[in-house]
Coordinates of C-alpha atoms in Angstrom, one line a residue:
Chain W
M807 CA 30.7 19.6 -2.0
S808 CA 29.4 22.3 -4.3
S809 CA 28.3 25.4 -2.9
V810 CA 26.0 28.4 -4.3
P811 CA 29.0 30.9 -4.3
E812 CA 31.2 28.4 -6.4
L813 CA 28.2 27.5 -8.5
Q814 CA 27.6 31.3 -9.3
K815 CA 31.2 31.9 -10.2
R816 CA 31.3 28.9 -12.8
L817 CA 28.1 29.9 -14.2
R818 CA 28.9 33.6 -14.8
A819 CA 32.2 32.4 -16.4
F820 CA 30.1 30.0 -18.6
V821 CA 27.7 32.7 -19.7
A822 CA 30.4 35.3 -20.3
A823 CA 32.6 32.9 -22.5
R824 CA 29.3 32.4 -24.7
D825 CA 28.2 36.1 -24.5
W826 CA 24.8 35.0 -23.3
A827 CA 24.0 37.4 -20.6
Q828 CA 22.0 39.4 -23.4
F829 CA 19.4 36.8 -23.3
H830 CA 19.5 36.3 -19.5
S831 CA 16.8 39.0 -18.4
P832 CA 15.1 38.0 -15.2
K833 CA 11.9 37.6 -17.2
N834 CA 13.5 35.0 -19.5
L835 CA 15.4 33.1 -16.6
A836 CA 11.9 32.8 -14.8
A837 CA 10.3 31.5 -18.0
G838 CA 13.2 29.1 -18.3
L839 CA 12.8 28.2 -14.8
A840 CA 9.1 27.4 -15.1
T841 CA 9.8 25.4 -18.2
E842 CA 12.3 23.2 -16.5
A843 CA 10.1 22.7 -13.6
A844 CA 7.5 21.4 -15.9
E845 CA 9.9 18.9 -17.2
I846 CA 10.2 17.4 -13.8
L847 CA 6.5 17.4 -13.5
E848 CA 6.4 15.5 -16.7
I849 CA 8.7 12.7 -15.3
F850 CA 5.9 11.9 -12.6
L851 CA 2.8 12.5 -14.8
W852 CA 1.3 9.2 -15.2
L853 CA 2.8 7.4 -12.2
T854 CA 0.6 6.8 -9.2
E855 CA 1.9 8.6 -6.1
K856 CA 3.4 5.2 -4.7
E857 CA 5.0 4.5 -8.3
S858 CA 6.7 7.8 -7.9
T859 CA 8.8 6.9 -5.1
Q860 CA 10.5 4.2 -7.1
L861 CA 11.7 5.5 -10.3
S862 CA 13.2 3.4 -13.4
A863 CA 17.0 4.1 -14.0
D864 CA 16.0 6.1 -17.1
K865 CA 13.4 8.3 -15.4
L866 CA 16.0 8.8 -12.3
A867 CA 18.8 9.9 -14.9
R868 CA 16.1 12.5 -16.3
L869 CA 15.2 13.7 -12.9
R870 CA 19.0 14.2 -11.9
D871 CA 19.4 16.2 -15.2
E872 CA 16.3 18.4 -14.6
L873 CA 17.0 19.0 -11.0
G874 CA 20.2 20.4 -12.2
D875 CA 18.5 22.6 -14.8
V876 CA 16.2 24.0 -12.2
Q877 CA 18.9 24.5 -9.7
L878 CA 21.1 26.4 -12.4
Y879 CA 18.2 28.7 -13.4
L880 CA 17.5 29.4 -9.7
V881 CA 21.1 30.4 -8.9
N882 CA 21.3 32.4 -12.2
L883 CA 18.0 34.2 -11.5
A884 CA 18.8 35.0 -7.9
D885 CA 22.2 36.1 -8.7
K886 CA 20.6 39.0 -10.9
F887 CA 19.4 40.4 -7.6
G888 CA 22.4 39.6 -5.5
L889 CA 20.5 36.7 -3.8
D890 CA 21.6 33.4 -2.6
P891 CA 18.7 30.7 -3.2
L892 CA 19.8 28.8 -0.2
E893 CA 19.6 31.7 2.0
C894 CA 16.3 32.4 0.7
A895 CA 15.2 28.8 1.5
S896 CA 16.4 29.1 5.0
A897 CA 14.7 32.5 5.6
K898 CA 11.4 31.0 4.3
L899 CA 11.6 27.7 6.3
E900 CA 12.0 30.0 9.3
I901 CA 8.8 31.7 8.5
N902 CA 7.1 28.4 8.0
E903 CA 8.2 27.2 11.3
T904 CA 6.3 29.9 13.1
K905 CA 3.6 30.2 10.6
Y906 CA 2.6 26.3 11.1
P907 CA 3.0 25.5 14.7
A908 CA 3.5 21.5 15.0
E909 CA 0.8 21.3 17.4
L910 CA -1.8 22.8 15.4
V911 CA -1.2 21.4 11.8
R912 CA 0.1 17.9 12.7
G913 CA -1.0 15.3 10.0
S914 CA -3.5 17.7 8.7
A915 CA -3.9 17.8 4.9
K916 CA -6.5 20.5 5.3
K917 CA -4.2 23.0 7.0
Y918 CA -1.4 22.0 4.8
N919 CA -3.8 22.6 1.7
E920 CA -3.6 26.4 2.4
Y921 CA 0.2 26.1 2.8
Chain G
M574 CA 26.1 30.1 5.0
S575 CA 23.3 27.7 4.4
S576 CA 24.1 24.4 2.9
V577 CA 22.1 21.6 1.2
P578 CA 22.7 19.1 3.9
E579 CA 22.0 21.6 6.6
L580 CA 18.7 22.6 5.0
Q581 CA 17.8 18.9 4.5
K582 CA 18.2 18.3 8.2
R583 CA 16.0 21.1 9.2
L584 CA 13.5 20.4 6.5
R585 CA 13.2 16.7 7.5
A586 CA 12.8 17.7 11.1
F587 CA 10.2 20.4 10.1
V588 CA 8.3 17.8 8.3
A589 CA 8.5 15.3 10.8
A590 CA 7.2 17.3 13.5
R591 CA 4.1 18.1 11.6
D592 CA 3.7 14.3 10.2
W593 CA 3.6 15.6 6.7
A594 CA 5.8 13.0 5.0
Q595 CA 2.6 11.2 4.1
F596 CA 1.6 14.1 1.7
H597 CA 5.0 14.4 0.3
S598 CA 5.2 11.8 -2.5
P599 CA 7.7 12.8 -5.1
K600 CA 4.8 13.2 -7.5
N601 CA 3.3 15.7 -5.2
L602 CA 6.6 17.5 -4.5
A603 CA 7.0 17.9 -8.5
A604 CA 3.6 19.4 -8.6
G605 CA 4.5 21.9 -5.6
L606 CA 7.6 22.7 -7.4
A607 CA 5.9 23.7 -10.8
T608 CA 3.3 25.7 -8.9
E609 CA 6.0 27.7 -7.1
A610 CA 7.9 28.2 -10.3
A611 CA 5.0 29.6 -11.8
E612 CA 4.5 32.0 -9.0
I613 CA 8.0 33.3 -9.8
L614 CA 7.0 33.8 -13.5
E615 CA 3.8 35.7 -12.4
I616 CA 6.0 38.3 -10.8
F617 CA 7.6 39.3 -14.1
L618 CA 4.5 38.8 -16.2
W619 CA 3.7 42.2 -17.6
L620 CA 7.1 43.6 -17.1
T621 CA 9.4 44.3 -20.3
E622 CA 12.7 42.5 -20.1
K623 CA 14.3 45.8 -19.1
E624 CA 11.8 46.6 -16.2
S625 CA 12.3 42.9 -15.1
T626 CA 15.8 43.9 -14.1
Q627 CA 14.7 46.3 -11.6
L628 CA 12.1 45.4 -9.4
S629 CA 10.0 47.3 -6.9
A630 CA 10.5 46.5 -3.3
D631 CA 7.3 44.7 -2.9
K632 CA 8.1 42.6 -5.9
L633 CA 11.6 41.9 -4.8
A634 CA 10.4 40.8 -1.5
R635 CA 7.9 38.3 -3.3
L636 CA 10.7 37.1 -5.5
R637 CA 12.9 36.3 -2.3
D638 CA 9.9 34.5 -0.7
E639 CA 9.2 32.5 -3.9
L640 CA 12.8 31.6 -4.6
G641 CA 13.0 30.1 -1.1
D642 CA 9.7 28.1 -2.0
V643 CA 11.4 26.8 -5.1
Q644 CA 14.3 26.0 -3.4
L645 CA 12.9 24.1 -0.5
Y646 CA 10.8 21.9 -3.0
L647 CA 13.8 21.2 -4.7
V648 CA 15.9 20.1 -1.8
N649 CA 12.7 18.0 -0.5
L650 CA 12.3 16.4 -3.8
A651 CA 16.0 15.6 -4.3
D652 CA 16.1 14.2 -0.8
K653 CA 13.5 11.6 -1.7
F654 CA 16.2 10.0 -4.0
G655 CA 19.4 10.7 -2.1
L656 CA 20.4 13.6 -4.4
D657 CA 21.7 17.1 -3.6
P658 CA 20.2 19.6 -6.2
L659 CA 23.5 21.6 -6.0
E660 CA 25.6 18.6 -7.1
C661 CA 23.2 17.9 -9.9
A662 CA 23.7 21.4 -11.1
S663 CA 27.3 21.1 -11.0
A664 CA 27.0 17.9 -13.0
K665 CA 24.8 19.4 -15.5
L666 CA 26.9 22.6 -15.9
E667 CA 29.9 20.5 -16.7
I668 CA 27.8 18.6 -19.6
N669 CA 26.7 22.1 -20.8
E670 CA 30.3 23.2 -20.9
T671 CA 31.2 20.4 -23.5
K672 CA 27.9 20.5 -25.3
Y673 CA 28.1 24.5 -26.1
P674 CA 31.7 25.0 -27.2
A675 CA 32.0 28.7 -26.6
E676 CA 33.8 29.5 -30.0
L677 CA 30.7 27.8 -31.9
V678 CA 27.8 29.4 -29.8
R679 CA 29.1 32.7 -28.8
G680 CA 26.5 35.4 -28.9
S681 CA 24.0 33.1 -30.8
A682 CA 20.3 33.1 -29.9
K683 CA 19.7 30.5 -32.5
K684 CA 22.1 27.9 -30.9
Y685 CA 20.9 29.0 -27.4
N686 CA 17.4 28.4 -28.4
E687 CA 18.1 24.5 -28.9
Y688 CA 19.8 24.7 -25.4
Chain C
M112 CA -23.7 28.4 -26.5
S113 CA -20.4 29.9 -26.6
S114 CA -18.3 29.7 -29.8
V115 CA -14.4 30.6 -30.4
P116 CA -15.2 33.2 -33.0
E117 CA -17.8 34.7 -30.7
L118 CA -15.2 34.8 -27.7
Q119 CA -12.5 36.0 -30.0
K120 CA -14.8 38.9 -30.8
R121 CA -16.0 39.9 -27.4
L122 CA -12.2 39.5 -26.2
R123 CA -10.8 41.7 -29.1
A124 CA -13.4 44.5 -27.8
F125 CA -12.6 44.0 -24.1
V126 CA -8.8 44.5 -24.9
A127 CA -9.2 47.4 -27.4
A128 CA -11.5 49.4 -24.8
R129 CA -8.7 49.1 -22.4
D130 CA -6.0 49.9 -24.7
W131 CA -4.3 46.5 -23.4
A132 CA -3.2 45.1 -26.6
Q133 CA 0.3 46.7 -26.2
F134 CA 1.0 44.2 -23.3
H135 CA -0.2 41.2 -25.2
S136 CA 2.9 40.0 -27.0
P137 CA 2.5 36.2 -27.8
K138 CA 5.4 35.9 -25.3
N139 CA 3.6 37.4 -22.6
L140 CA 0.3 35.6 -23.3
A141 CA 2.3 32.2 -23.2
A142 CA 3.5 33.4 -19.6
G143 CA 0.2 34.3 -18.6
L144 CA -1.4 31.0 -19.9
A145 CA 1.4 28.8 -18.1
T146 CA 0.7 30.7 -14.9
E147 CA -3.1 30.1 -15.0
A148 CA -2.5 26.5 -16.0
A149 CA -0.3 26.4 -12.7
E150 CA -3.3 27.6 -10.7
I151 CA -5.2 24.9 -11.7
L152 CA -2.4 22.3 -10.8
E153 CA -2.4 24.1 -7.4
I154 CA -6.4 23.4 -6.8
F155 CA -5.5 19.6 -6.8
L156 CA -2.1 19.9 -5.1
W157 CA -2.5 17.8 -2.0
L158 CA -5.4 15.8 -3.0
T159 CA -5.1 12.2 -3.6
E160 CA -6.1 11.1 -7.4
K161 CA -9.4 9.8 -5.7
E162 CA -10.2 12.9 -3.8
S163 CA -9.5 15.1 -6.8
T164 CA -12.7 13.5 -8.5
Q165 CA -14.9 15.1 -5.8
L166 CA -14.2 18.8 -5.3
S167 CA -15.5 20.9 -2.5
A168 CA -17.8 23.8 -3.7
D169 CA -15.0 26.1 -2.9
K170 CA -12.5 24.5 -5.0
L171 CA -14.9 23.7 -7.9
A172 CA -15.7 27.3 -8.0
R173 CA -12.0 28.0 -8.2
L174 CA -11.7 25.5 -10.9
R175 CA -14.4 27.2 -12.9
D176 CA -12.9 30.4 -12.7
E177 CA -9.2 29.3 -13.6
L178 CA -10.6 26.9 -16.5
G179 CA -12.1 30.2 -17.7
D180 CA -8.7 32.0 -17.4
V181 CA -6.5 29.5 -19.3
Q182 CA -9.3 29.4 -22.2
L183 CA -9.2 33.0 -22.4
Y184 CA -5.5 33.1 -22.7
L185 CA -5.7 30.2 -25.1
V186 CA -8.1 32.0 -27.5
N187 CA -6.2 35.3 -27.1
L188 CA -2.8 33.7 -28.0
A189 CA -4.2 31.7 -30.8
D190 CA -5.8 34.6 -32.4
K191 CA -2.5 36.3 -32.5
F192 CA -1.7 33.8 -35.4
G193 CA -5.1 33.4 -36.8
L194 CA -5.8 30.2 -35.1
D195 CA -8.8 28.6 -33.4
P196 CA -7.8 26.6 -30.6
L197 CA -10.7 24.0 -31.0
E198 CA -9.5 23.5 -34.5
C199 CA -5.9 22.9 -33.4
A200 CA -7.5 20.2 -30.8
S201 CA -9.5 18.6 -33.4
A202 CA -6.5 18.3 -35.6
K203 CA -4.4 17.2 -32.9
L204 CA -7.1 14.5 -31.8
E205 CA -6.9 13.1 -35.3
I206 CA -3.0 12.8 -35.1
N207 CA -3.4 10.9 -31.8
E208 CA -6.0 8.5 -33.3
T209 CA -3.7 7.4 -35.8
K210 CA -0.4 7.5 -33.5
Y211 CA -2.1 5.4 -30.7
P212 CA -3.7 2.5 -32.4
A213 CA -6.4 1.3 -29.8
E214 CA -5.3 -2.3 -30.1
L215 CA -1.8 -1.7 -29.4
V216 CA -2.0 0.7 -26.4
R217 CA -5.3 -0.4 -24.6
G218 CA -4.9 0.0 -20.9
S219 CA -1.2 0.7 -20.9
A220 CA 0.3 3.3 -18.8
K221 CA 3.6 2.4 -20.4
K222 CA 2.6 3.3 -24.0
Y223 CA 0.6 6.3 -22.7
N224 CA 3.6 7.5 -20.7
E225 CA 5.2 8.5 -24.2
Y226 CA 2.0 10.1 -25.1
Chain V
M526 CA -16.4 24.4 -37.2
S527 CA -15.4 22.3 -34.1
S528 CA -17.6 22.9 -31.1
V529 CA -16.8 21.6 -27.4
P530 CA -19.7 19.2 -27.3
E531 CA -18.4 17.5 -30.5
L532 CA -14.8 17.5 -29.2
Q533 CA -15.9 15.9 -25.9
K534 CA -17.7 13.2 -27.7
R535 CA -14.8 12.3 -29.9
L536 CA -12.4 12.5 -26.8
R537 CA -14.6 10.3 -24.8
A538 CA -14.6 7.6 -27.6
F539 CA -10.8 7.8 -28.1
V540 CA -10.3 7.2 -24.4
A541 CA -12.6 4.6 -24.1
A542 CA -11.4 2.5 -27.1
R543 CA -7.9 2.8 -25.3
D544 CA -8.9 2.1 -21.7
W545 CA -7.2 5.3 -20.7
A546 CA -9.9 6.7 -18.4
Q547 CA -8.1 4.9 -15.5
F548 CA -5.2 7.2 -15.7
H549 CA -7.3 10.3 -16.3
S550 CA -7.9 11.4 -12.6
P551 CA -8.3 15.3 -12.4
K552 CA -5.2 15.6 -10.7
N553 CA -3.6 14.0 -13.4
L554 CA -5.2 15.8 -16.1
A555 CA -4.3 19.2 -14.3
A556 CA -0.4 18.0 -14.4
G557 CA -0.8 17.2 -18.0
L558 CA -2.3 20.5 -18.8
A559 CA 0.5 22.4 -16.9
T560 CA 3.1 20.3 -18.7
E561 CA 1.6 21.3 -22.2
A562 CA 1.2 25.0 -21.1
A563 CA 4.9 25.0 -20.4
E564 CA 5.7 23.6 -23.6
I565 CA 3.9 26.7 -25.3
L566 CA 6.2 28.9 -23.0
E567 CA 9.2 27.2 -24.3
I568 CA 8.7 28.0 -27.8
F569 CA 8.8 31.7 -27.1
L570 CA 11.6 31.4 -24.4
W571 CA 14.5 33.1 -26.1
L572 CA 12.5 35.3 -28.4
T573 CA 12.0 39.1 -27.7
E574 CA 8.4 40.3 -27.4
K575 CA 8.7 41.7 -30.9
E576 CA 10.2 38.5 -32.2
S577 CA 7.3 36.4 -30.8
T578 CA 4.9 37.9 -33.3
Q579 CA 6.4 36.4 -36.1
L580 CA 7.2 32.7 -35.7
S581 CA 9.2 30.6 -38.2
A582 CA 7.2 27.9 -40.0
D583 CA 8.7 25.4 -37.5
K584 CA 7.7 27.1 -34.5
L585 CA 4.1 27.9 -35.8
A586 CA 3.7 24.3 -36.5
R587 CA 4.8 23.5 -32.9
L588 CA 2.5 26.1 -31.6
R589 CA -0.4 24.7 -33.4
D590 CA 0.2 21.3 -32.0
E591 CA 0.6 22.5 -28.5
L592 CA -2.4 24.8 -28.6
G593 CA -4.2 21.4 -29.6
D594 CA -2.8 19.6 -26.5
V595 CA -3.8 22.4 -24.0
Q596 CA -7.3 22.6 -25.6
L597 CA -7.6 18.8 -25.3
Y598 CA -6.4 18.7 -21.9
L599 CA -8.8 21.5 -20.9
V600 CA -11.9 19.9 -22.4
N601 CA -10.9 16.8 -20.9
L602 CA -10.5 18.1 -17.4
A603 CA -13.7 20.2 -17.6
D604 CA -15.8 17.2 -18.6
K605 CA -14.8 15.5 -15.5
F606 CA -16.9 18.2 -13.5
G607 CA -19.7 18.6 -16.4
L608 CA -18.1 21.8 -17.3
D609 CA -17.6 23.5 -20.8
P610 CA -14.5 25.5 -21.0
L611 CA -15.8 27.9 -23.3
E612 CA -18.8 28.8 -21.1
C613 CA -16.2 29.2 -18.1
A614 CA -14.2 31.7 -20.5
S615 CA -17.5 33.4 -21.4
A616 CA -18.5 33.8 -17.5
K617 CA -14.9 35.0 -16.6
L618 CA -14.9 37.4 -19.3
E619 CA -18.2 39.0 -18.1
I620 CA -16.6 39.2 -14.6
N621 CA -13.6 40.8 -16.0
E622 CA -15.4 43.3 -17.6
T623 CA -17.2 44.5 -14.5
K624 CA -13.9 44.2 -12.3
Y625 CA -11.8 46.5 -14.9
P626 CA -14.0 49.4 -15.9
A627 CA -12.4 50.7 -19.3
E628 CA -12.3 54.3 -18.0
L629 CA -10.3 53.5 -15.0
V630 CA -7.6 50.9 -16.4
R631 CA -7.1 52.3 -19.8
G632 CA -3.5 51.7 -21.0
S633 CA -2.2 50.8 -17.5
A634 CA 0.0 48.1 -17.0
K635 CA 0.0 48.6 -13.2
K636 CA -3.7 47.9 -13.0
Y637 CA -3.3 45.2 -15.5
N638 CA -0.6 43.9 -13.3
E639 CA -3.1 42.9 -10.6
Y640 CA -5.3 41.5 -13.2

């Protein structure tokens, strides 16, 4: 199983071997992340919500590829600040658990809207 | 240490308790992901590349928060297709290691440009 | 009626009076544009396609505001290269008219998908 | 010279001839807009701010094309709500003129940051 520390380590070696750290300012990594997230959005562009649950083999392969790209940028950007994105997600989920009490927001798109 | 399987489990419980799965079509999750990635981009908007390496305490807190949001959407979207985004990243990094031989692309923004 | 040349003129004066041109590299304007486009996306995030056709007064006001922001960034960025975005749109529409012959693509999401 | 009303008219005819209005929910157009804005962002991704002011012929052609795409989506989306994006931009610029008094924000990235 992959872990963030292991991925960080491989990614750092990959970047160092190519002398690419010079291009990886946080500002640039943030732009790369947004670009790759938009490529995921594009996969689903003209599908209905229902169609989006059953991707063709071709689209599924693209999704796998783009999920990987987004995750790599996320790990790379977080690493610039000594952060682990899974830890950030865990902390954020804990905040959300308090912020959106189940009994108050259950099934409500309206509440969720302001998420 | 957080892991994807553990996060998936907590996220599924969080969503189920709120009956929010009805809003979580892959199409919608992809849009949420792109929205949150843009919020990271916004943090760095008017900073120079150099300034972007040293965030203020306020901006760093926002980054931590938004990294968490992007990671949560990524885990949620991947889970709809039985995928683990860290595994996707590991596979993609392997592809990149072959696609960009260090000796050919070292220090080249031009090559990297077509990344 | 507003025109691009008139908007360019007002925008240049607005920027000059504030000495903000120093922040407006094309790279930064492109990031600002992407950020504002994502704010439009966010307005529609949890709505169904059908619901998205009838916005609440509040959401409609936000949309008007964000459409204005995107258009301002578009005019500003295009102006850096002596371009008029409406002319670019007109030229692109002409390309699309040839690229997607009506009799071949009529009603087809599949074709449109590759748009 | 192109105008928004003229572009709206041509775009409506283009869409009607292909029976594509069925795919053009505001929600989908917003996603298309965000996708195209990210393609502009991608053009500048690994360039420095300075390099971004002088694009290669190839990148300039791509920019022209993508500016056209973003403008077409903007006109199309605005049209769904009876809006003209240039009018929205004009109104927004007027708001900004009041919100950011030149004498208070001159040359300040900090103020601009909260723009």
